[in-house]
Coordinates of C-alpha atoms in Angstrom, one line a residue:
M272 CA 147.2 17.3 194.4
C273 CA 145.7 20.5 194.2
G274 CA 143.0 22.9 195.0
I275 CA 139.4 22.0 193.7
F276 CA 136.5 24.5 193.3
G277 CA 133.5 25.3 191.6
A278 CA 129.9 26.2 191.6
V279 CA 126.8 24.3 189.9
S280 CA 123.1 25.7 190.0
V281 CA 120.7 22.9 191.2
T282 CA 118.1 24.6 190.0
G283 CA 118.9 24.7 186.6
A284 CA 119.0 29.2 186.5
P285 CA 122.4 30.7 185.2
L286 CA 125.2 31.1 187.8
K287 CA 124.6 34.5 189.5
H288 CA 128.5 34.9 189.9
P289 CA 130.5 33.1 187.0
E290 CA 133.3 35.6 187.6
C291 CA 134.1 34.4 191.2
I292 CA 135.3 31.2 189.8
A293 CA 138.7 32.8 188.8
Q294 CA 138.6 34.3 192.2
M295 CA 138.3 31.3 193.9
A296 CA 141.3 30.1 191.9
A297 CA 143.4 32.9 193.1
T298 CA 142.7 32.1 196.7
L299 CA 144.0 28.6 196.3
Q300 CA 147.2 29.2 194.4
H301 CA 149.5 27.9 197.4
R302 CA 147.7 24.7 196.8
G303 CA 148.6 24.5 193.2
P304 CA 151.2 26.5 192.0
D305 CA 151.7 24.6 188.9
G306 CA 148.6 25.5 186.7
E307 CA 144.9 26.7 186.5
R308 CA 142.3 24.9 184.2
I309 CA 138.4 25.8 184.5
V310 CA 135.5 24.3 182.5
G311 CA 131.9 24.1 182.7
H312 CA 128.6 26.9 181.0
E313 CA 126.4 29.0 182.4
R314 CA 124.9 26.4 184.8
A315 CA 127.7 25.0 186.3
R316 CA 131.8 25.3 186.3
L317 CA 134.4 23.7 188.2
G318 CA 138.2 23.9 188.5
A319 CA 141.6 23.1 189.9
R320 CA 145.0 24.7 190.4
R321 CA 147.3 22.1 190.0
L322 CA 150.4 20.9 192.1
A323 CA 152.4 18.6 189.9
I324 CA 153.2 15.5 191.9
M325 CA 152.0 12.4 189.1
D326 CA 151.6 12.5 185.3
L327 CA 153.5 15.9 185.0
T328 CA 152.6 16.4 181.2
T329 CA 149.4 15.2 180.8
G330 CA 147.8 15.4 184.2
D331 CA 145.6 18.5 184.3
Q332 CA 142.6 18.7 185.5
P333 CA 139.6 18.9 185.3
F334 CA 138.9 15.3 183.6
Q335 CA 136.3 14.8 180.8
S336 CA 134.7 11.9 179.7
A337 CA 134.9 10.8 176.0
D338 CA 131.6 12.5 175.4
G339 CA 132.2 15.3 177.6
A340 CA 129.1 14.7 179.8
V341 CA 131.2 14.4 183.2
W342 CA 133.6 16.7 184.6
M343 CA 136.0 15.7 187.6
V344 CA 138.4 17.4 189.9
C345 CA 140.3 15.9 192.9
N346 CA 142.6 17.0 195.5
G347 CA 144.9 14.2 196.6
E348 CA 146.4 10.7 195.3
I349 CA 144.9 7.6 194.6
Y350 CA 147.1 4.4 195.2
N351 CA 145.3 2.0 194.0
A352 CA 145.4 3.8 190.6
R353 CA 147.4 1.1 188.8
E354 CA 144.4 -1.5 189.4
L355 CA 142.0 1.2 188.7
R356 CA 143.4 1.5 185.4
T357 CA 143.6 -2.1 184.4
Q358 CA 139.9 -2.9 184.8
A359 CA 139.2 0.9 182.8
T360 CA 141.7 0.0 179.9
G361 CA 139.7 -3.9 179.8
W362 CA 136.7 -1.6 179.4
G363 CA 137.7 0.2 176.3
Y364 CA 138.3 3.5 178.3
P365 CA 140.4 6.3 176.2
F366 CA 142.5 7.6 178.8
R367 CA 144.3 10.9 177.9
S368 CA 146.7 10.9 180.8
H369 CA 148.9 8.3 182.4
G370 CA 148.3 9.5 186.3
D371 CA 146.1 8.2 189.0
I372 CA 143.2 10.7 189.1
E373 CA 141.7 10.0 185.2
N374 CA 140.9 6.9 186.6
I375 CA 138.1 8.3 188.5
V376 CA 136.0 9.4 185.6
P377 CA 135.2 5.6 183.8
F378 CA 134.6 4.1 187.4
Y379 CA 131.8 7.1 187.9
E380 CA 130.6 6.2 184.5
R381 CA 130.3 2.6 185.3
Y382 CA 129.0 2.7 189.2
G383 CA 128.1 5.9 189.7
R384 CA 128.2 6.9 193.4
D385 CA 129.1 3.8 194.3
A386 CA 132.6 4.4 192.3
V387 CA 134.0 6.2 195.7
G388 CA 134.1 3.1 197.7
R389 CA 136.4 1.6 195.1
L390 CA 139.0 4.6 195.7
E391 CA 142.0 4.0 197.9
G392 CA 143.8 6.8 198.8
M393 CA 143.4 10.6 200.3
F394 CA 141.0 12.5 198.7
G395 CA 138.4 15.4 198.3
L396 CA 136.7 15.2 194.5
A397 CA 133.9 16.8 192.4
I398 CA 132.1 14.9 189.5
W399 CA 129.6 17.3 187.6
D400 CA 127.1 14.6 185.7
D401 CA 125.7 17.3 183.1
R402 CA 123.7 14.4 181.6
R403 CA 122.1 14.0 185.2
Q404 CA 122.2 17.9 186.4
A405 CA 123.9 16.0 189.3
L406 CA 127.2 17.2 191.5
I407 CA 128.9 14.4 193.9
L408 CA 131.1 15.7 196.5
A409 CA 133.5 12.9 198.2
R410 CA 136.2 13.2 201.1
D411 CA 138.4 10.1 201.8
R412 CA 138.0 7.5 205.0
A413 CA 140.3 9.4 207.6
G414 CA 139.7 13.1 206.5
E415 CA 143.6 13.7 205.2
K416 CA 141.8 16.1 202.4
P417 CA 139.2 18.8 203.1
L418 CA 136.2 20.0 201.3
F419 CA 134.1 22.7 202.1
W420 CA 130.4 23.3 200.5
T421 CA 127.6 26.0 201.1
T422 CA 124.3 26.7 199.3
V423 CA 122.9 30.2 198.1
D424 CA 119.9 30.8 196.3
G425 CA 119.7 27.8 194.4
E426 CA 123.8 27.5 193.7
L427 CA 125.9 25.3 195.5
R428 CA 129.7 26.0 195.8
F429 CA 132.2 24.0 197.1
A430 CA 136.1 24.3 197.7
S431 CA 139.4 22.9 199.2
E432 CA 139.6 26.0 201.6
I433 CA 137.0 28.2 203.2
Q434 CA 138.1 31.5 201.7
A435 CA 137.3 30.3 198.3
L436 CA 133.8 30.6 199.1
L437 CA 134.4 33.7 200.8
V438 CA 135.1 35.9 197.4
Y439 CA 131.1 35.5 196.5
P440 CA 129.9 39.0 197.5
D441 CA 126.1 37.3 198.6
Q442 CA 128.3 35.0 201.1
L443 CA 127.3 36.4 204.6
R444 CA 130.1 36.3 207.2
R445 CA 128.1 35.7 210.1
L446 CA 129.5 33.5 213.3
N447 CA 128.3 29.8 213.5
T448 CA 127.4 30.1 217.0
E449 CA 127.3 26.4 217.8
A450 CA 130.6 25.8 216.2
A451 CA 131.9 28.7 218.2
H452 CA 130.9 26.9 221.5
L453 CA 132.6 23.8 220.2
Y454 CA 135.6 25.2 219.1
Q455 CA 135.7 27.0 222.7
A456 CA 135.4 24.1 224.5
L457 CA 137.8 21.8 222.3
G458 CA 140.3 24.1 220.3
Y459 CA 138.6 22.5 217.1
V460 CA 135.4 22.5 215.1
P461 CA 134.0 18.9 214.4
A462 CA 132.5 18.2 211.1
P463 CA 130.0 19.2 209.7
H464 CA 130.6 22.6 211.5
T465 CA 132.7 25.6 210.4
M466 CA 132.8 28.8 211.9
F467 CA 131.0 30.5 209.4
E468 CA 127.2 30.1 209.4
R469 CA 125.9 28.1 206.5
I470 CA 129.4 27.3 205.3
R471 CA 129.5 22.9 206.1
K472 CA 132.5 20.9 206.2
L473 CA 131.8 17.3 204.7
P474 CA 132.9 15.0 207.4
P475 CA 135.7 12.1 206.4
A476 CA 134.0 9.0 204.7
H477 CA 131.1 10.8 203.1
L478 CA 129.7 11.9 200.3
L479 CA 127.3 14.4 198.9
V480 CA 125.1 13.9 196.0
A481 CA 123.0 17.0 194.7
D482 CA 120.4 17.3 192.2
P483 CA 117.2 19.2 191.0
T484 CA 115.3 17.1 194.0
R485 CA 117.9 16.8 196.8
I486 CA 121.0 17.3 198.4
D487 CA 122.1 14.4 200.3
V488 CA 124.6 13.7 202.3
S489 CA 125.8 10.1 203.8
P490 CA 128.9 7.9 204.6
Y491 CA 130.6 5.3 202.4
W492 CA 132.5 3.7 204.9
E493 CA 131.5 3.3 208.4
P494 CA 134.4 3.4 211.1
A495 CA 132.1 1.7 213.3
V496 CA 131.7 -1.4 211.3
A497 CA 135.6 -1.5 210.8
A498 CA 135.8 -1.2 214.4
S499 CA 133.2 -3.8 214.7
A500 CA 134.8 -6.3 212.8
P501 CA 136.9 -9.4 214.1
S502 CA 140.5 -8.4 215.3
R503 CA 143.0 -10.2 212.8
L504 CA 146.0 -8.3 214.0
A505 CA 148.0 -11.4 215.1
S506 CA 151.7 -10.6 215.5
P507 CA 154.1 -7.2 215.2
A508 CA 155.7 -9.1 212.3
Q509 CA 152.0 -8.7 210.6
L510 CA 151.9 -5.4 211.4
R511 CA 155.1 -4.6 210.3
E512 CA 154.4 -6.1 206.8
T513 CA 151.2 -4.0 206.6
L514 CA 152.6 -0.8 207.4
L515 CA 155.8 -1.2 204.8
R516 CA 153.0 -2.0 202.2
A517 CA 151.4 1.2 203.0
V518 CA 154.6 3.4 202.9
E519 CA 155.5 1.5 199.5
R520 CA 151.7 2.6 198.1
E521 CA 152.3 6.3 199.6
L522 CA 155.7 6.8 197.9
M523 CA 154.3 6.6 194.7
S524 CA 155.2 9.8 193.0
D525 CA 156.9 11.3 189.5
V526 CA 158.8 14.0 192.3
P527 CA 160.7 13.6 195.1
V528 CA 159.6 12.2 198.7
G529 CA 160.5 13.3 201.9
V530 CA 159.8 12.6 205.3
F531 CA 159.1 14.9 208.4
T532 CA 160.9 13.3 211.1
S533 CA 161.2 14.2 215.1
G534 CA 163.4 11.4 216.7
G535 CA 160.0 9.6 217.7
L536 CA 159.0 6.2 217.1
D537 CA 156.1 7.0 214.3
S538 CA 158.7 9.3 211.9
S539 CA 161.4 7.5 212.4
L540 CA 159.5 4.1 211.6
L541 CA 158.3 6.1 208.4
A542 CA 161.8 7.2 207.6
A543 CA 163.1 3.8 208.1
A544 CA 160.6 2.0 205.7
A545 CA 161.0 4.6 203.4
A546 CA 164.5 3.8 203.2
R547 CA 163.8 0.3 202.9
V548 CA 161.1 0.5 199.7
K549 CA 163.5 3.1 197.9
A550 CA 167.0 1.3 198.6
G551 CA 170.1 3.0 197.1
E552 CA 167.7 6.0 196.8
Q553 CA 168.5 9.4 198.6
I554 CA 165.9 10.1 201.3
H555 CA 165.3 13.7 202.4
T556 CA 164.0 13.9 206.0
Y557 CA 163.5 17.2 208.0
S558 CA 163.6 18.1 211.7
V559 CA 163.0 21.4 213.3
K560 CA 165.2 22.8 215.9
F561 CA 163.6 25.0 218.4
V562 CA 165.9 27.5 220.3
E563 CA 163.6 27.0 223.8
R564 CA 165.1 24.9 226.2
G565 CA 163.2 21.8 226.7
Y566 CA 161.3 21.5 223.3
D567 CA 164.2 20.8 220.9
E568 CA 164.5 17.0 219.7
S569 CA 166.5 17.6 216.8
V570 CA 169.3 16.0 218.4
F571 CA 167.2 12.4 218.5
A572 CA 166.2 13.2 215.0
E573 CA 169.5 13.6 213.5
A574 CA 170.7 10.4 215.5
V575 CA 167.8 8.4 214.4
T576 CA 168.5 9.4 210.3
H577 CA 171.9 9.0 210.6
H578 CA 171.4 5.8 211.8
I579 CA 169.0 5.4 208.5
R580 CA 171.4 7.7 206.6
T581 CA 169.1 10.1 205.0
M582 CA 169.9 13.5 203.6
H583 CA 168.8 15.2 206.8
H584 CA 167.9 19.1 207.0
V585 CA 167.3 21.2 210.3
V586 CA 165.0 24.0 210.4
T587 CA 165.5 26.3 213.2
A588 CA 162.4 27.7 214.7
D589 CA 163.3 30.8 216.9
D590 CA 160.4 33.7 217.8
E591 CA 161.1 35.3 214.6
S592 CA 161.0 32.3 212.1
L593 CA 157.8 31.3 214.1
G594 CA 156.1 34.9 214.2
H595 CA 156.4 34.6 210.6
A596 CA 154.5 31.5 210.3
L597 CA 151.9 33.4 212.5
E598 CA 150.9 36.0 210.1
V599 CA 151.1 33.6 206.8
V600 CA 148.9 31.0 208.8
T601 CA 146.1 33.7 210.1
R602 CA 146.6 36.1 207.0
T603 CA 145.8 33.4 204.7
L604 CA 143.4 30.6 206.2
A605 CA 139.8 31.7 206.6
E606 CA 139.4 29.0 209.8
P607 CA 141.0 29.5 213.0
V608 CA 143.6 26.4 213.5
G609 CA 144.2 26.0 217.2
D610 CA 146.8 23.9 217.4
P611 CA 150.2 25.7 217.5
A612 CA 152.3 23.1 215.9
I613 CA 151.0 24.3 212.4
L614 CA 153.6 26.9 213.1
P615 CA 156.6 24.7 213.1
T616 CA 154.8 22.2 210.3
Y617 CA 154.9 25.4 207.8
L618 CA 158.0 26.1 208.4
L619 CA 159.3 22.2 207.7
A620 CA 157.4 22.3 204.8
D621 CA 158.7 26.0 203.7
A622 CA 162.2 24.2 204.0
A623 CA 161.3 21.0 202.2
R624 CA 160.0 22.5 199.0
A625 CA 163.6 23.1 198.0
H626 CA 164.2 19.3 197.6
V627 CA 161.0 17.7 197.4
K628 CA 157.0 18.1 196.9
V629 CA 155.8 15.1 198.9
V630 CA 156.4 14.3 202.7
L631 CA 155.3 11.4 204.4
S632 CA 153.9 12.4 208.2
G633 CA 153.0 10.2 211.1
E634 CA 149.4 11.4 211.7
G635 CA 147.1 8.7 212.8
A636 CA 149.4 6.6 214.4
D637 CA 148.4 7.9 218.3
E638 CA 144.9 7.2 217.7
L639 CA 144.9 4.2 215.9
F640 CA 147.6 2.9 218.8
G641 CA 147.0 5.0 221.7
G642 CA 149.7 7.0 221.7
Y643 CA 149.1 9.6 223.9
P644 CA 149.7 10.1 227.9
T645 CA 146.2 10.5 228.2
Y646 CA 145.4 6.8 227.5
P647 CA 147.3 5.2 230.4
G648 CA 146.3 8.3 232.4
H649 CA 142.9 7.1 233.0
Q650 CA 144.3 4.1 233.9
A651 CA 146.3 6.5 236.7
A652 CA 142.9 7.9 237.2
R653 CA 141.1 5.2 238.1
A654 CA 144.2 4.2 240.6
Y655 CA 143.8 7.6 242.2
L656 CA 140.6 7.4 242.6
R657 CA 141.1 4.0 245.1
L658 CA 143.0 6.5 247.4
P659 CA 140.5 7.8 250.2
R660 CA 139.1 11.0 249.6
L661 CA 141.3 12.9 252.7
L662 CA 144.6 11.3 250.6
R663 CA 143.2 12.4 247.5
R664 CA 142.9 16.2 248.8
A665 CA 146.6 16.3 250.2
A666 CA 148.0 14.7 247.0
T667 CA 145.9 17.7 244.9
A668 CA 147.1 20.4 247.4
L669 CA 150.6 19.3 246.6
V670 CA 150.7 18.6 243.2
N671 CA 149.0 22.4 243.4
R672 CA 151.8 23.7 245.1
W673 CA 154.2 23.0 242.7
P674 CA 156.1 25.7 240.9
T675 CA 154.6 25.9 237.6
S676 CA 156.5 25.1 234.5
T677 CA 156.4 26.7 230.9
G678 CA 158.4 23.6 229.3
K679 CA 157.5 20.9 227.0
V680 CA 154.8 18.0 228.8
T681 CA 156.3 18.3 232.3
L682 CA 155.9 15.9 235.0
E683 CA 154.5 18.8 237.3
F684 CA 151.7 19.7 233.9
L685 CA 150.8 16.1 233.7
L686 CA 150.0 15.5 237.2
K687 CA 148.1 18.9 237.8
Q688 CA 146.2 17.9 234.9
L689 CA 145.8 14.5 236.5
V690 CA 144.2 15.7 239.9
A691 CA 142.1 18.4 238.2
A692 CA 140.1 16.1 236.2
A693 CA 140.3 12.4 237.7
E694 CA 137.1 12.5 239.4
L695 CA 135.2 13.6 236.0
P696 CA 133.4 10.6 234.5
A697 CA 135.8 9.0 231.7
L698 CA 134.9 10.6 228.5
E699 CA 134.4 14.2 230.2
R700 CA 137.6 13.7 231.8
H701 CA 139.4 13.0 228.0
L702 CA 137.7 15.9 226.8
T703 CA 139.0 17.9 229.4
W704 CA 142.7 16.9 228.7
F705 CA 142.2 17.2 225.4
G706 CA 140.2 20.2 224.9
A707 CA 140.7 23.8 225.0
L708 CA 138.3 25.7 227.9
G709 CA 136.8 22.1 228.2
P710 CA 133.2 20.7 227.5
D711 CA 129.9 21.3 229.2
T712 CA 127.7 18.0 229.6
G713 CA 125.9 19.2 226.0
I714 CA 129.3 18.5 224.3
V715 CA 130.3 15.5 225.6
R716 CA 126.5 14.0 225.0
A717 CA 126.8 15.2 221.5
L718 CA 130.5 13.6 221.1
A719 CA 129.4 10.5 222.7
C720 CA 126.9 10.3 220.2
L721 CA 129.4 9.8 217.6
L722 CA 130.1 6.3 219.0
A723 CA 126.8 5.4 218.6
G724 CA 127.5 1.5 216.7
F725 CA 131.1 1.4 218.0
P726 CA 131.5 -1.8 220.5
T727 CA 131.2 -1.0 224.0
H728 CA 133.3 -3.5 225.7
D729 CA 136.7 -1.9 225.3
P730 CA 136.3 1.7 227.0
L731 CA 139.8 2.4 226.4
N732 CA 139.3 1.8 222.6
R733 CA 136.3 3.8 222.7
L734 CA 138.3 6.9 223.7
L735 CA 140.6 6.0 221.0
W736 CA 137.7 5.6 218.4
L737 CA 136.6 9.1 219.6
D738 CA 140.0 10.6 218.7
F739 CA 140.4 9.2 215.3
L740 CA 136.3 10.5 214.4
T741 CA 137.0 14.0 215.9
Y742 CA 140.4 14.7 217.2
L743 CA 142.6 13.5 214.1
P744 CA 140.3 14.8 211.2
D745 CA 139.1 18.1 212.7
N746 CA 142.5 19.0 214.5
L747 CA 145.7 17.1 213.6
L748 CA 144.8 16.7 209.6
V749 CA 143.6 20.4 209.6
K750 CA 147.4 21.1 210.8
V751 CA 149.0 19.1 208.4
D752 CA 147.3 19.8 205.5
R753 CA 147.2 23.3 205.9
G754 CA 150.6 24.1 206.9
T755 CA 152.1 21.9 204.0
M756 CA 149.9 23.3 201.8
L757 CA 150.4 26.9 202.6
A758 CA 154.1 26.0 201.3
S759 CA 152.7 24.1 198.5
I760 CA 154.2 20.7 199.4
E761 CA 152.0 17.5 199.8
A762 CA 151.9 15.4 203.2
R763 CA 151.1 11.6 203.3
A764 CA 150.3 9.8 206.5
P765 CA 150.7 6.2 205.6
F766 CA 149.2 5.1 209.1
L767 CA 145.7 5.9 207.9
D768 CA 146.0 3.6 205.1
R769 CA 142.9 1.9 204.6
E770 CA 144.7 -1.6 205.3
V771 CA 146.4 -0.3 208.5
M772 CA 143.3 1.3 209.4
E773 CA 141.1 -1.9 209.1
L774 CA 143.8 -3.7 210.8
V775 CA 144.2 -1.8 213.9
L776 CA 140.7 -0.1 214.3
P777 CA 139.3 -3.4 216.0
A778 CA 142.3 -4.8 217.5
P779 CA 142.1 -4.9 221.4
S780 CA 143.2 -2.2 223.4
A781 CA 145.5 -4.4 225.6
L782 CA 147.7 -4.6 222.3
K783 CA 147.6 -1.0 222.0
V784 CA 148.3 0.2 225.5
R785 CA 149.8 -2.1 228.5
G786 CA 150.2 -0.6 231.8
F787 CA 151.6 2.8 231.2
T788 CA 153.1 1.5 227.7
T789 CA 151.5 3.2 224.6
K790 CA 151.9 1.9 221.2
A791 CA 153.0 -1.5 222.9
I792 CA 152.0 -3.5 219.0
L793 CA 153.4 -0.5 217.4
K794 CA 156.9 -0.5 219.3
E795 CA 157.2 -4.5 218.9
A796 CA 157.0 -4.3 214.9
A797 CA 159.6 -1.3 214.7
R798 CA 162.4 -3.7 216.5
G799 CA 165.1 -4.2 214.2
L800 CA 163.7 -1.5 211.7
V801 CA 164.8 1.6 214.2
P802 CA 167.3 1.8 217.0
D803 CA 165.9 0.8 220.4
D804 CA 166.5 3.5 222.2
V805 CA 164.0 5.5 220.0
I806 CA 161.4 2.9 220.4
G807 CA 162.0 3.3 224.4
R808 CA 161.8 7.2 224.3
K809 CA 158.5 8.6 226.0
K810 CA 156.4 10.6 223.4
R811 CA 157.1 14.5 223.4
G812 CA 155.2 15.5 220.2
L813 CA 155.8 18.5 217.8
S814 CA 154.9 21.5 220.0
V815 CA 155.6 25.2 220.0
P816 CA 157.0 27.0 223.8
V817 CA 153.3 29.4 223.6
A818 CA 153.6 29.4 227.2
R819 CA 156.9 31.4 227.4
W820 CA 155.7 33.3 223.9
L821 CA 152.7 34.5 225.7
N822 CA 154.4 36.3 228.2
T823 CA 157.1 37.6 226.1
G824 CA 156.9 38.3 222.1
L825 CA 153.2 37.7 221.7
A826 CA 152.1 39.5 225.1
P827 CA 151.1 43.1 223.4
L828 CA 149.1 40.9 221.2
A829 CA 147.4 39.0 223.8
D830 CA 146.5 42.1 225.7
R831 CA 145.0 43.5 222.7
L832 CA 142.6 40.7 222.2
L833 CA 142.3 38.4 225.5
A834 CA 141.9 41.0 228.0
P835 CA 138.6 42.2 226.3
P836 CA 137.1 38.8 225.6
R837 CA 134.6 37.8 223.0
L838 CA 134.9 33.8 222.8
G839 CA 135.1 32.3 226.1
G840 CA 133.9 35.1 228.3
D841 CA 135.0 36.7 231.9
R842 CA 136.9 33.4 232.3
V843 CA 139.7 34.4 229.4
P844 CA 141.0 37.3 231.4
Q845 CA 141.4 35.6 234.6
L846 CA 143.3 33.0 232.7
L847 CA 145.5 35.2 231.4
A848 CA 146.5 36.9 234.3
E849 CA 147.4 33.6 236.1
H850 CA 149.2 32.7 233.2
R851 CA 151.1 36.1 233.1
A852 CA 152.0 36.0 237.4
G853 CA 153.1 32.1 237.0
R854 CA 150.7 30.8 238.8
A855 CA 149.4 28.4 236.4
N856 CA 150.3 27.2 232.6
H857 CA 146.9 28.3 230.3
A858 CA 149.0 28.0 227.1
R859 CA 146.6 25.6 225.7
K860 CA 143.7 27.2 226.9
L861 CA 144.5 30.5 225.8
W862 CA 146.1 29.6 222.5
P863 CA 143.1 28.4 220.6
I864 CA 141.1 31.6 221.8
L865 CA 144.0 33.8 220.6
M866 CA 143.9 32.1 217.0
A867 CA 140.0 32.6 216.9
Q868 CA 140.1 36.5 217.5
L869 CA 143.0 36.5 215.1
W870 CA 140.8 35.0 212.3
A871 CA 137.5 37.3 213.8
E872 CA 139.7 40.5 212.8
R873 CA 141.3 38.9 209.9
W874 CA 137.7 37.9 208.1
G875 CA 135.2 40.7 209.6
V876 CA 133.2 38.2 211.9
R877 CA 131.3 39.7 214.9
W878 CA 130.8 37.5 218.2
D879 CA 127.2 39.4 218.8

C-alpha cells in the first residue's frame, strides 16, 4: 500500500517541472509514511510513498524489469500474488522482492496491457515502458483504490490523490461545472469527473494507455457482463464458503490486521470470519462510541466482539474529536467528500494505527445484497401509489405534521422521505432518496445510461447495480480510502473480492430483498457465525449527528458558508432556515454543500 505519482512526456520532450515530482511525494506522505523512492529520466519520472504491509524488507517501490526498461508502481494489494509468482518463476523471472507487487512486472512483459485482467485485488497502478514510450494506468474492478490524471502541454501526470497534481504551477484550479452540477444533486462526483476542470478520475475496472499517438481509456472488466451471466448462487452455505475464502485472501499481511465493527451484520460477519481464519490469534476490533443519544451503537459492537472474543477498542466521537477530524479532512483532501461518515472513519483509523496497519471493512455488502432501506422502500412506494389519491394526500399531510427529529434514521424521517418521492419514477425516486439536493432530468438520463448492457428483467437489481457503479466507488469507497489513509492505515473490503462480486451480481433480487427483509441470503449465510440478534437487527449505518451539529457547534461555519449561496443557489439559505427552525431535517442536503464550500475556500476555486 502506498501513494503513487508521476509525470511522463507523451511528446518525447523533457518534463517541464521535474522538481514538482518531489513535491507530489510530499503531499502523499500520509499514504506512505514508511519511505519514498523515485525513478526516471528527463522524459518520465514516477515514484511511491510506501506504507509497508507486505515484504517489509525488500518491497520498496518502484519496481523495474531486469533490463531497466519497465518501471512500475502500485497502490494496493494483489491477492493472487502466490499463483502469479509461481508462474513467473517458471518463466525464469529474477525477482528481487518477496511480496505481492513485483509480480506485475513479469506479467506486463509477457502480456502487455492484458496483464491487468489477470490481477485479483485492489489497486491503482502505473507502468512506464521506456522502450515503447508508453504509460499504462489501471484501477481495480470495484474502485477501492483511487487514481487521478491530467494532461498539460504534452505531459500526462497521475497521482493517488488530487492534491499531488495541484503542486504544478501550470495546473489550473478551475471549477468543472458539470462535476459541480452532479455533486450538488448527488453529494458526490461520479467518475471520470472531478471538481477540477481537466483533472480526471480513472473509473473502476478501467485502464489508460498513453503513447506518442494516443491516450485511450477502456474497461478491462465489465460489471454488465458479470451481471448478465447465469446466476450460480445456489445456497447460503455456498455464499458463506465464498465469503470465508475472500476474508482469508484479504487477511494476507506481514503486519497485524484489525476489523472496523458496528455491531451490524456486515462487520460482525467479517470479524467472525477473520477470527475463524486466524484461529488462536488475537483479532483487534474497533467501534465508534457517539455521545449523541440515538447514534451510539458501540454497545452492540461490544456484545458481538465479546462473543467472537476479539481484542476490542472503543473510540469516542464527541463534538471536539469530530471537529478535529473535520479540520484534518478539509485541510488535506483536494476533493469535497460529502459523506460525513468520513469523520468517524478517520477517528477509528487514527486509533487503530496504534495496533494495526490493515483493517477489514464492510463496504460493498449493501450494494451487492440489497442492504439499504431504500430498496424495500420502492416496494412501499408502489403500495402507497395503489391508495386512492385523496387518501395519499391525507397521509402525506399527516406525515408532514410529524415533529421533525434530528435522530438517526428515525421512522419520521423515513416516512417523510417516502411520501416526498413516492410518485416519482423509480430511478428519480432512488436518486432523490440517495442524493443531496436531488437530480434533474439530465442527471437521471445520464445515470440511466450507465445501465446499458445490464439485464432489464429485474427492476430492483438495476437499482442495486446502479449503486454498485456510482454510489459505492464514488462515495463510500472514497470515504473509507481517504479516511483510513489520512491516518496511514489500509482498509480492505472482502465483500468486493472478485469471486464474491461475480457470484452475487447476477443473482436475482429475490434472494437479496424479500418483502421488507434486506440482505436475506447474506443473513442466512451468517447463521452460526454471528449471534442471531445481530442478524435480526435493522440496518443503522455509520452516521454522524450532523442535524444537531449544524444548529450548534457548526452554526457559525454554516452561517458563513451557506447563507450567501454559491453552490446550490437560493435554495440553500431556505433549507438552512427551515433546518434551524426545526421545520425539517435537511442535514443530508446541507452537509455536502458545506463540504463543497470548504473545499472551494481551501483550494482557491471560484464558483463563477
